[in-house]
Coordinates of C-alpha atoms in Angstrom, one line a residue:
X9 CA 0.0 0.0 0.0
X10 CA 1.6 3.6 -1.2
X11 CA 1.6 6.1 1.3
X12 CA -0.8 9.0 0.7
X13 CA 0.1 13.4 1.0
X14 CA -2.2 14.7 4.2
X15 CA -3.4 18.2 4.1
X16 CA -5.0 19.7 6.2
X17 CA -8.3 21.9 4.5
X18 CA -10.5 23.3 7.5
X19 CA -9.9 24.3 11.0
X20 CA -13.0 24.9 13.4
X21 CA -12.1 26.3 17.0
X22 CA -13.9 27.1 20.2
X23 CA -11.2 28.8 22.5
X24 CA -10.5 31.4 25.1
X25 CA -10.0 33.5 22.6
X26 CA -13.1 32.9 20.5
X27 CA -15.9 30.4 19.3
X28 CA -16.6 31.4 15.7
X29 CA -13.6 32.3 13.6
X30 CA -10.0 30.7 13.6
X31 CA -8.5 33.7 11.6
X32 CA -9.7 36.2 14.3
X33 CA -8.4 33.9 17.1
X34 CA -5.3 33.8 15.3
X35 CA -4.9 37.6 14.7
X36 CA -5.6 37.7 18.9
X37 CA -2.7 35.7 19.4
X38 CA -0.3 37.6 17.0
X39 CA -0.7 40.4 18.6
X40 CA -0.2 38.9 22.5
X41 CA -3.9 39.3 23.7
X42 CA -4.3 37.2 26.9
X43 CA -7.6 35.3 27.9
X44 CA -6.6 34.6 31.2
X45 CA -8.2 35.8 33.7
X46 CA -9.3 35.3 37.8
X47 CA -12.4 33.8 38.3
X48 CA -14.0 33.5 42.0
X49 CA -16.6 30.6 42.6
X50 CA -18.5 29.2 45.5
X51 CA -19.4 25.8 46.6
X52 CA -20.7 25.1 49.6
X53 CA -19.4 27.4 51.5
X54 CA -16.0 27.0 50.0
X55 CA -14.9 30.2 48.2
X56 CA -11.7 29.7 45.7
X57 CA -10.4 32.6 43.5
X58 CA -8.6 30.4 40.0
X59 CA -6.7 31.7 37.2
X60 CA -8.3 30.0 34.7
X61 CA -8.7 30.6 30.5
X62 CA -12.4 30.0 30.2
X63 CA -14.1 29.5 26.8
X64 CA -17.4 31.9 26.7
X65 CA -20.3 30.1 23.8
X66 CA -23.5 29.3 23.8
X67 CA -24.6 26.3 22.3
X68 CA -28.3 27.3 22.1
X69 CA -29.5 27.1 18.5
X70 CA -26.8 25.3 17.4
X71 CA -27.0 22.0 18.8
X72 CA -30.6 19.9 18.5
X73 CA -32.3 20.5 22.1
X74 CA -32.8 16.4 22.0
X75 CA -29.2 16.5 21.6
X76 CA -27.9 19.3 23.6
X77 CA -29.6 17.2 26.6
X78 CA -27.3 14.3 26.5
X79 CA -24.2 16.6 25.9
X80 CA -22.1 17.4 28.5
X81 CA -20.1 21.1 28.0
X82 CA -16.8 19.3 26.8
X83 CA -19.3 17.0 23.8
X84 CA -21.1 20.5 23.1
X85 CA -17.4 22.3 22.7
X86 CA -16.3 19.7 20.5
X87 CA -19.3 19.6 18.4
X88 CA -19.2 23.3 17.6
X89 CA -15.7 23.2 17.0
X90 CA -16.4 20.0 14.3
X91 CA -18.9 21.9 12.2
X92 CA -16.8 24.9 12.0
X93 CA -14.2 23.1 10.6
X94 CA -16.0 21.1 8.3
X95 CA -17.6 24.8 7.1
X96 CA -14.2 25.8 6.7
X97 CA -13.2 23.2 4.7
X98 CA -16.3 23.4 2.2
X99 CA -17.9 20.6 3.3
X100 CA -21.3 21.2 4.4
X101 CA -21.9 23.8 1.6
X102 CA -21.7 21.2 -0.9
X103 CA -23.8 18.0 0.3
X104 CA -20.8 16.0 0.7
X105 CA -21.1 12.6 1.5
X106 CA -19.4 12.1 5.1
X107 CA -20.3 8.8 4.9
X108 CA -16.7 7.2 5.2
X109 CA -15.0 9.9 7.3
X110 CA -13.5 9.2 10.4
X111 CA -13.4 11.3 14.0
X112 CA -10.4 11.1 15.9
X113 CA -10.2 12.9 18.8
X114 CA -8.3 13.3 21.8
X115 CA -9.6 13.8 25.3
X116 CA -8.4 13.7 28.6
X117 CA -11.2 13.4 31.2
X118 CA -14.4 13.4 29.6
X119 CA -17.6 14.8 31.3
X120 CA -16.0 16.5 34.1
X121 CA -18.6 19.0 34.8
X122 CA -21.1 15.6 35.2
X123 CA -18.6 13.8 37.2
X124 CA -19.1 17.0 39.6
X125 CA -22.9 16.7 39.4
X126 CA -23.2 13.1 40.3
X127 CA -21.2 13.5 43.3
X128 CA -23.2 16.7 44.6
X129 CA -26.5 14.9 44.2
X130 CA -24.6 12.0 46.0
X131 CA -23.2 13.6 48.7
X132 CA -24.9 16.8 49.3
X133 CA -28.4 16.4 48.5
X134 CA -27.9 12.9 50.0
X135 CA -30.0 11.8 47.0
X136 CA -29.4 8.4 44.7
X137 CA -31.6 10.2 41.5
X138 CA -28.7 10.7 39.5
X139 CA -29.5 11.0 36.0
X140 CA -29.6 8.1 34.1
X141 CA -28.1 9.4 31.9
X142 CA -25.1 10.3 33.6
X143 CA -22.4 7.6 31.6
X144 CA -23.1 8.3 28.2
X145 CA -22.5 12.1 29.7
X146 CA -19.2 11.3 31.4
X147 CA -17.6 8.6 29.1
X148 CA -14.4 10.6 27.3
X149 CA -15.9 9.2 23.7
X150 CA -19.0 10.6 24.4
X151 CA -17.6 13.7 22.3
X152 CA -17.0 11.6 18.8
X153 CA -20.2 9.7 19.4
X154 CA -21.9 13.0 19.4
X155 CA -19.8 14.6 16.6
X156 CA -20.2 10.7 14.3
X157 CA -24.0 11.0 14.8
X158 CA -24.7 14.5 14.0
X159 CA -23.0 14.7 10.5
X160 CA -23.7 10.8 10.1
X161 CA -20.2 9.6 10.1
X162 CA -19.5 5.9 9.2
X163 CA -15.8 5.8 9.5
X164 CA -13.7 5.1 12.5
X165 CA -14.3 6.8 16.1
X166 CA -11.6 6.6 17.6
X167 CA -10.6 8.8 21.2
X168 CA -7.6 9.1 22.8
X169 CA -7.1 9.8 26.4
X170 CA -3.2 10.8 26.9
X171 CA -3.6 13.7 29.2
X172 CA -1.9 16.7 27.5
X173 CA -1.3 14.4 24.3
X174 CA -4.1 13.5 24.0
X175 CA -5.1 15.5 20.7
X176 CA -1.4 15.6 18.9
X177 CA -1.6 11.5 19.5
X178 CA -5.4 11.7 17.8
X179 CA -4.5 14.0 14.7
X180 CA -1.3 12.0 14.3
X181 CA -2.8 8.8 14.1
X182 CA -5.2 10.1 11.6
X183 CA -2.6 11.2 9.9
X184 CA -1.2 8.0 9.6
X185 CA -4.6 6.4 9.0
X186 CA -4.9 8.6 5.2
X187 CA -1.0 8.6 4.7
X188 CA -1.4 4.6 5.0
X189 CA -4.6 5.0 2.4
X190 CA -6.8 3.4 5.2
X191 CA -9.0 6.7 5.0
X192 CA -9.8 9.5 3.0
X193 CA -10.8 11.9 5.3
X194 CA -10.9 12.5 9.1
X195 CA -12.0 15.2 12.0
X196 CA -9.2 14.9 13.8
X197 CA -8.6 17.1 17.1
X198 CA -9.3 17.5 20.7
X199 CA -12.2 19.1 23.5
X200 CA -11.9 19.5 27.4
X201 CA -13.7 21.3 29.7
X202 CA -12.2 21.1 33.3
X203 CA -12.3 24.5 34.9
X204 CA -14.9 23.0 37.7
X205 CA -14.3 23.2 41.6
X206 CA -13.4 20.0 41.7
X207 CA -11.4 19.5 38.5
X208 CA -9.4 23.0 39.8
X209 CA -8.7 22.1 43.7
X210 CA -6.9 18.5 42.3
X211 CA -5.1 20.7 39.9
X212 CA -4.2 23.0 42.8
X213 CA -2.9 20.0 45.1
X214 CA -0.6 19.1 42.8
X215 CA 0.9 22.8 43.3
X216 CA 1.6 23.3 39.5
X217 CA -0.6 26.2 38.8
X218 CA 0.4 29.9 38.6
X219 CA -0.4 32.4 41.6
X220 CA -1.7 35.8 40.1
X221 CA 1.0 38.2 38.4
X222 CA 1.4 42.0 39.9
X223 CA 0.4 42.9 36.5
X224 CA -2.6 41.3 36.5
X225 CA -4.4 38.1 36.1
X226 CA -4.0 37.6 32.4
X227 CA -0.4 38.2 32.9
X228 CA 0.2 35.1 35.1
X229 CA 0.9 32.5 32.8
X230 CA 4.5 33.2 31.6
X231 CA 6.5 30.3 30.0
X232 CA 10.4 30.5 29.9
X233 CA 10.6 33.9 32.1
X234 CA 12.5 34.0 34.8
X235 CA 9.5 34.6 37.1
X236 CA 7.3 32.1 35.9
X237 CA 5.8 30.2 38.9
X238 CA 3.1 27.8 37.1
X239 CA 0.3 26.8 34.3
X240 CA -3.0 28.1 33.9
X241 CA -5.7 25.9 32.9
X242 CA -7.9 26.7 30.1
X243 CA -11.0 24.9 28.2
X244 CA -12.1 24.7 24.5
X245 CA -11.9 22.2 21.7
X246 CA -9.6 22.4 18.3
X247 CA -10.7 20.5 15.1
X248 CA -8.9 20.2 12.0
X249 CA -10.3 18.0 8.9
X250 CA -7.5 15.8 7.2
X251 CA -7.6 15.0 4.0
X252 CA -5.6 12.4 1.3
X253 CA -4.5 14.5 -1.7
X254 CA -6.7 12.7 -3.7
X255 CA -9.9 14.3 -2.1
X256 CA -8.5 18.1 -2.1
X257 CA -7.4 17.3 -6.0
X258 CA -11.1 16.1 -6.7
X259 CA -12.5 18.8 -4.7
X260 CA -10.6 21.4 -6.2
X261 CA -9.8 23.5 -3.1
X262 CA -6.5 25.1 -1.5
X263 CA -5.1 23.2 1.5
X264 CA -3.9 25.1 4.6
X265 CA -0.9 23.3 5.0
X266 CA 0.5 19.3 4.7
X267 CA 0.9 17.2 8.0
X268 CA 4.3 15.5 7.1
X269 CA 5.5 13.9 10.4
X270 CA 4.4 12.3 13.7
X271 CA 6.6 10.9 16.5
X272 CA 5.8 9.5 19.4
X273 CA 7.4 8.3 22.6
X274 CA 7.2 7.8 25.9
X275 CA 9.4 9.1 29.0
X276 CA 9.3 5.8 31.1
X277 CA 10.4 8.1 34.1
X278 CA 7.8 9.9 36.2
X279 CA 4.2 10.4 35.8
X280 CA 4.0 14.2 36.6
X281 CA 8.1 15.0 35.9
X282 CA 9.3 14.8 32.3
X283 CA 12.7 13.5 30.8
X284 CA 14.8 15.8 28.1
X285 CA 15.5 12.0 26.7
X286 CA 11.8 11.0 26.1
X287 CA 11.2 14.5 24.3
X288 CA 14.1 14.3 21.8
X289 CA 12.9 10.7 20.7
X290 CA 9.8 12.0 20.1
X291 CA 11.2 15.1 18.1
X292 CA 13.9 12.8 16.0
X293 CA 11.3 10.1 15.0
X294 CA 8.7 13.0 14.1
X295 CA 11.4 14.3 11.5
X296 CA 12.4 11.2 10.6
X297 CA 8.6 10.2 9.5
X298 CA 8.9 13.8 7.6
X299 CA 12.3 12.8 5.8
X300 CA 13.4 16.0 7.1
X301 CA 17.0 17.7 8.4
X302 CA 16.4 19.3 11.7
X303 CA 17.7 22.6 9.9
X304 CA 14.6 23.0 7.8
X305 CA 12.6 23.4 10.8
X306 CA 11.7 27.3 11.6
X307 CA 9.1 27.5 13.9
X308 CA 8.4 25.3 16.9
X309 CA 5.0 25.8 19.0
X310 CA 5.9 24.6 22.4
X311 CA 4.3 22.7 25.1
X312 CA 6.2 24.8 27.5
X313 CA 3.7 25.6 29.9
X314 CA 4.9 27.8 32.4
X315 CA 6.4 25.6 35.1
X316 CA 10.1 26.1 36.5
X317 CA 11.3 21.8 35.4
X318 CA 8.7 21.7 32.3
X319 CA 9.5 25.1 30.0
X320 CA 13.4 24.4 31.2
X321 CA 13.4 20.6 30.4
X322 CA 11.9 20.8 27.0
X323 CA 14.6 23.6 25.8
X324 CA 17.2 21.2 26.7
X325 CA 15.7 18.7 24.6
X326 CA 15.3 21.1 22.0
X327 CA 19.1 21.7 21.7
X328 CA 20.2 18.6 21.8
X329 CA 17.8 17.5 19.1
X330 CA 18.6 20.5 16.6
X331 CA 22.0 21.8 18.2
X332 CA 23.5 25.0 16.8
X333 CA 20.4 25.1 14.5
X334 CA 18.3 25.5 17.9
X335 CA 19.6 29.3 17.8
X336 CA 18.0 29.9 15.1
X337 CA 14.6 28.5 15.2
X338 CA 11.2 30.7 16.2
X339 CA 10.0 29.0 19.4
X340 CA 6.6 30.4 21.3
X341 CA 4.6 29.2 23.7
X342 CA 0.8 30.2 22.8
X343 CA 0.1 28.9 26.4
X344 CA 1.0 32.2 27.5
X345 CA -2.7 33.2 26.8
X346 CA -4.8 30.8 26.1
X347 CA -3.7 28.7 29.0
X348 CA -3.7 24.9 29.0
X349 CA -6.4 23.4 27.4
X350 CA -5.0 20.0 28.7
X351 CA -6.4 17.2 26.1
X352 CA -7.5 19.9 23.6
X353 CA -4.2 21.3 24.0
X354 CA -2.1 19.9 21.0
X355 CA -5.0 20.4 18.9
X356 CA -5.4 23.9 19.5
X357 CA -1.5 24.6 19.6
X358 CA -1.3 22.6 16.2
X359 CA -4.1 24.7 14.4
X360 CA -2.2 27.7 15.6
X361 CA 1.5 26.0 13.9
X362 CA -0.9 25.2 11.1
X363 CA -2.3 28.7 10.2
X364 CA 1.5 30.4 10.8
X365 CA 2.6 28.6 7.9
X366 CA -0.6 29.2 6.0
X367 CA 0.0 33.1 6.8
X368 CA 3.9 33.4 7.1
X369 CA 3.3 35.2 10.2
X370 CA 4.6 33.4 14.2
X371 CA 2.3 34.0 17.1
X372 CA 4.8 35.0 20.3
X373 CA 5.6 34.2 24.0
X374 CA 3.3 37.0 25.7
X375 CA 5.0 38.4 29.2
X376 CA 8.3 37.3 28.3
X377 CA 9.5 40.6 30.0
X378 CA 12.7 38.5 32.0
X379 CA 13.6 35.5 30.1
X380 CA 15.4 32.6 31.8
X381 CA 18.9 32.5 31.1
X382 CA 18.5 28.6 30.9
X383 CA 15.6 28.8 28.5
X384 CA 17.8 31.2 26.0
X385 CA 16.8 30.8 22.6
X386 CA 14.9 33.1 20.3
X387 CA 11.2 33.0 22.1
X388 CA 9.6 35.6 20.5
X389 CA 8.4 38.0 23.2
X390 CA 5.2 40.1 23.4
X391 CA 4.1 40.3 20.3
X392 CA 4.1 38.2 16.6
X393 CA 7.4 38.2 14.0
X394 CA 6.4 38.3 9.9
X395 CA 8.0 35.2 8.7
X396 CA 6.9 35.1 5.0
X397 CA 9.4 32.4 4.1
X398 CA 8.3 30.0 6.9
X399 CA 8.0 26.8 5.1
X400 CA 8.4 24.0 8.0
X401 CA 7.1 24.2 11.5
X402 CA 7.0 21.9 14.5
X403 CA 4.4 21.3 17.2
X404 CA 5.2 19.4 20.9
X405 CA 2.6 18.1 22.9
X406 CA 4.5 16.7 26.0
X407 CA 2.2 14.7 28.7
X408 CA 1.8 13.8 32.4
X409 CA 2.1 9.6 32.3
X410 CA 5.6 10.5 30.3
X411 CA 3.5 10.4 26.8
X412 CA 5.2 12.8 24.2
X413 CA 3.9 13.5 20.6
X414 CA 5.1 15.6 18.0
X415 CA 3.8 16.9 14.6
X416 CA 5.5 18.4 12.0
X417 CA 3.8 20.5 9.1
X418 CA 4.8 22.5 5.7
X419 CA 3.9 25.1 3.7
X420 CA 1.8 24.9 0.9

């Protein structure tokens, strides 16, 4: 069996920064615009204040009410996201036949916000009337159940759950799925909604999220600064449709850019601490895959997400992978305002590699005000860099259980 050219044709996203165009996210980005912000909640009596990138939509009028009912907020993010990408792509204008498309899509929880509502009837209300229809709520594939039904889907659902990997792993195993001529076309991305109590205080007894920044709140997430102190967790769902080349040739449409590379690889150290060595596999077999030199590489969206080991750790693997070449690559970390959208992270972060190659233009590290001298490579600070010659960029998606996945895209 030949191997197939992926492209990548639509791109649908419902982010901090945005629920209803990808170009105006992007342009947000460009310019440094933060989403973060501090939220204060109550439960119970129990009163937290979070730093958190929340995504602001409203599904009503979108989504079937029959449907919306049995939709958690993470199925209902996803969902939006799919049809805007399939509308970017030209294929709901045009009565395409989904028939044979596959969704893959990554996820790291699943119905969080229901998890949260089954306990409080539990618990508080001291009631057993949970709704029965709690589990097709929760379960993490509820979101490519929903997405496979809706546009009548009859290829592969697949979902990965691979914490902060979870999407890269998704997208790159649909990418593998058309390269290998096993499909034609997939949604391929990621969803998670986690910015609940409950979901926030585990995240906060780990001790990994950032405290607030003198600046302000959307100023607290600050990867490879010197005074970065922690993540920020955001929510939102990224989907991209992949296609072989002999659907965008038939369809006669311009890609947005060609998926060439996918690596994989797992640390095998710590669940919560990564390893430089687990990272560099993961970037060497991704360029391998492409049949690239780690000079052509230009841009690469980090995972960095703000944490003292992490955003230090992964520049390390970055030199060793691309050595005196790592001086002159374009590195950002997007994270720096949108936040961590955990299992919808790659997705998102991918999407944003994607459309800086589609417009020659590099999204930046906002608040990099006092980089770390042990994170000292070119990190693009504030605001975006013109980069019209940009023809190969690289995206890392590096996970809690030690799970790394990389992507690699070009220019079209």
């Amino acid at each position: 069996m030949g191997q197939c050219r992926v492209f990548v044709t639509g791109i649908g996203l419902v982010s901090p920064h945005g629920c209803d165009d990808a170009n105006q996210i992007f342009d947000k980005l460009y310019c440094g615009k933060s989403a973060i912000d501090l939220v204060c909640t109550e439960t119970l009596g129990i009163k937290r204040s979070s730093l958190v990138a929340p995504a602001n939509f409203d599904p009503v009028g979108k989504i079937p009410k029959t449907q919306l009912l049995l939709m958690d907020r993470v199925s209902q993010m996803a969902l939006l996201a799919a049809n805007q990408a399939l509308e970017n792509a030209q294929l709901l204008s045009n009565n395409t036949k989904l028939a044979s498309t596959g969704i893959y899509l990554g996820c790291g929880l699943g119905g969080s916000q229901t998890i949260e509502n089954v306990y409080h009837t539990l618990f508080v209300k001291k009631s057993c009337a949970v709704r029965p229809a709690s589990v097709p709520l929760i379960m993490p594939n509820a979101s490519a159940g929903h997405i496979s039904m809706y546009h009548k889907l009859g290829g592969p659902s697949q979902t990965y759950s691979v914490a902060c990997a979870s999407s890269s792993i998704a997208i790159g195993e649909a990418f593998r799925a058309i390269r290998d001529g096993y499909l034609g076309r997939v949604i391929a991305g990621g969803t998670e909604a986690m910015l609940n109590f409950g979901s926030m205080a585990s995240w906060d007894a780990l001790t990994v999220l950032a405290k607030e920044h003198p600046e302000g709140a959307y100023a607290s997430c600050r990867p490879f600064s010197k005074d970065r102190n922690g993540l920020v967790l955001g929510e939102g769902a990224a989907m991209l449709i992949l296609e072989s080349e002999a659907l965008v040739t038939a369809r006669n449409i311009q890609p947005l850019a060609e998926i060439i590379g996918y690596g994989a690889s797992s640390d095998s150290h710590n669940l919560t601490q990564p390893a430089a060595e687990g990272q560099v596999r993961a970037m060497r077999l991704a360029l391998v895959d492409a049949k690239l030199d780690p000079t052509a590489i230009g841009y690469i969206n980090a995972h960095a997400t703000g944490t003292q080991a992490g955003d230090k750790i992964e520049i390390e693997a970055i030199k060793l992978v691309f050595a005196e070449h790592a001086k002159r690559i374009a590195i950002s970390s997007t994270k720096s305002m949108h936040g961590h959208l955990l299992g919808a992270a790659g997705a998102l972060e991918f999407a944003i590699t994607v459309m800086a190659l589609q417009k020659g233009k590099i999204p930046p590290t906002a608040h990099l005000s006092q980089p770390d001298p042990d994170c000292a490579l070119d990190c693009i600070p504030h605001v975006g860099r013109l980069s019209p010659t940009l023809k190969y960029a690289l995206s890392n998606s590096f996970a809690f259980g030690g799970s790394n996945a990389v992507l690699i895209a070009q220019r079209v």
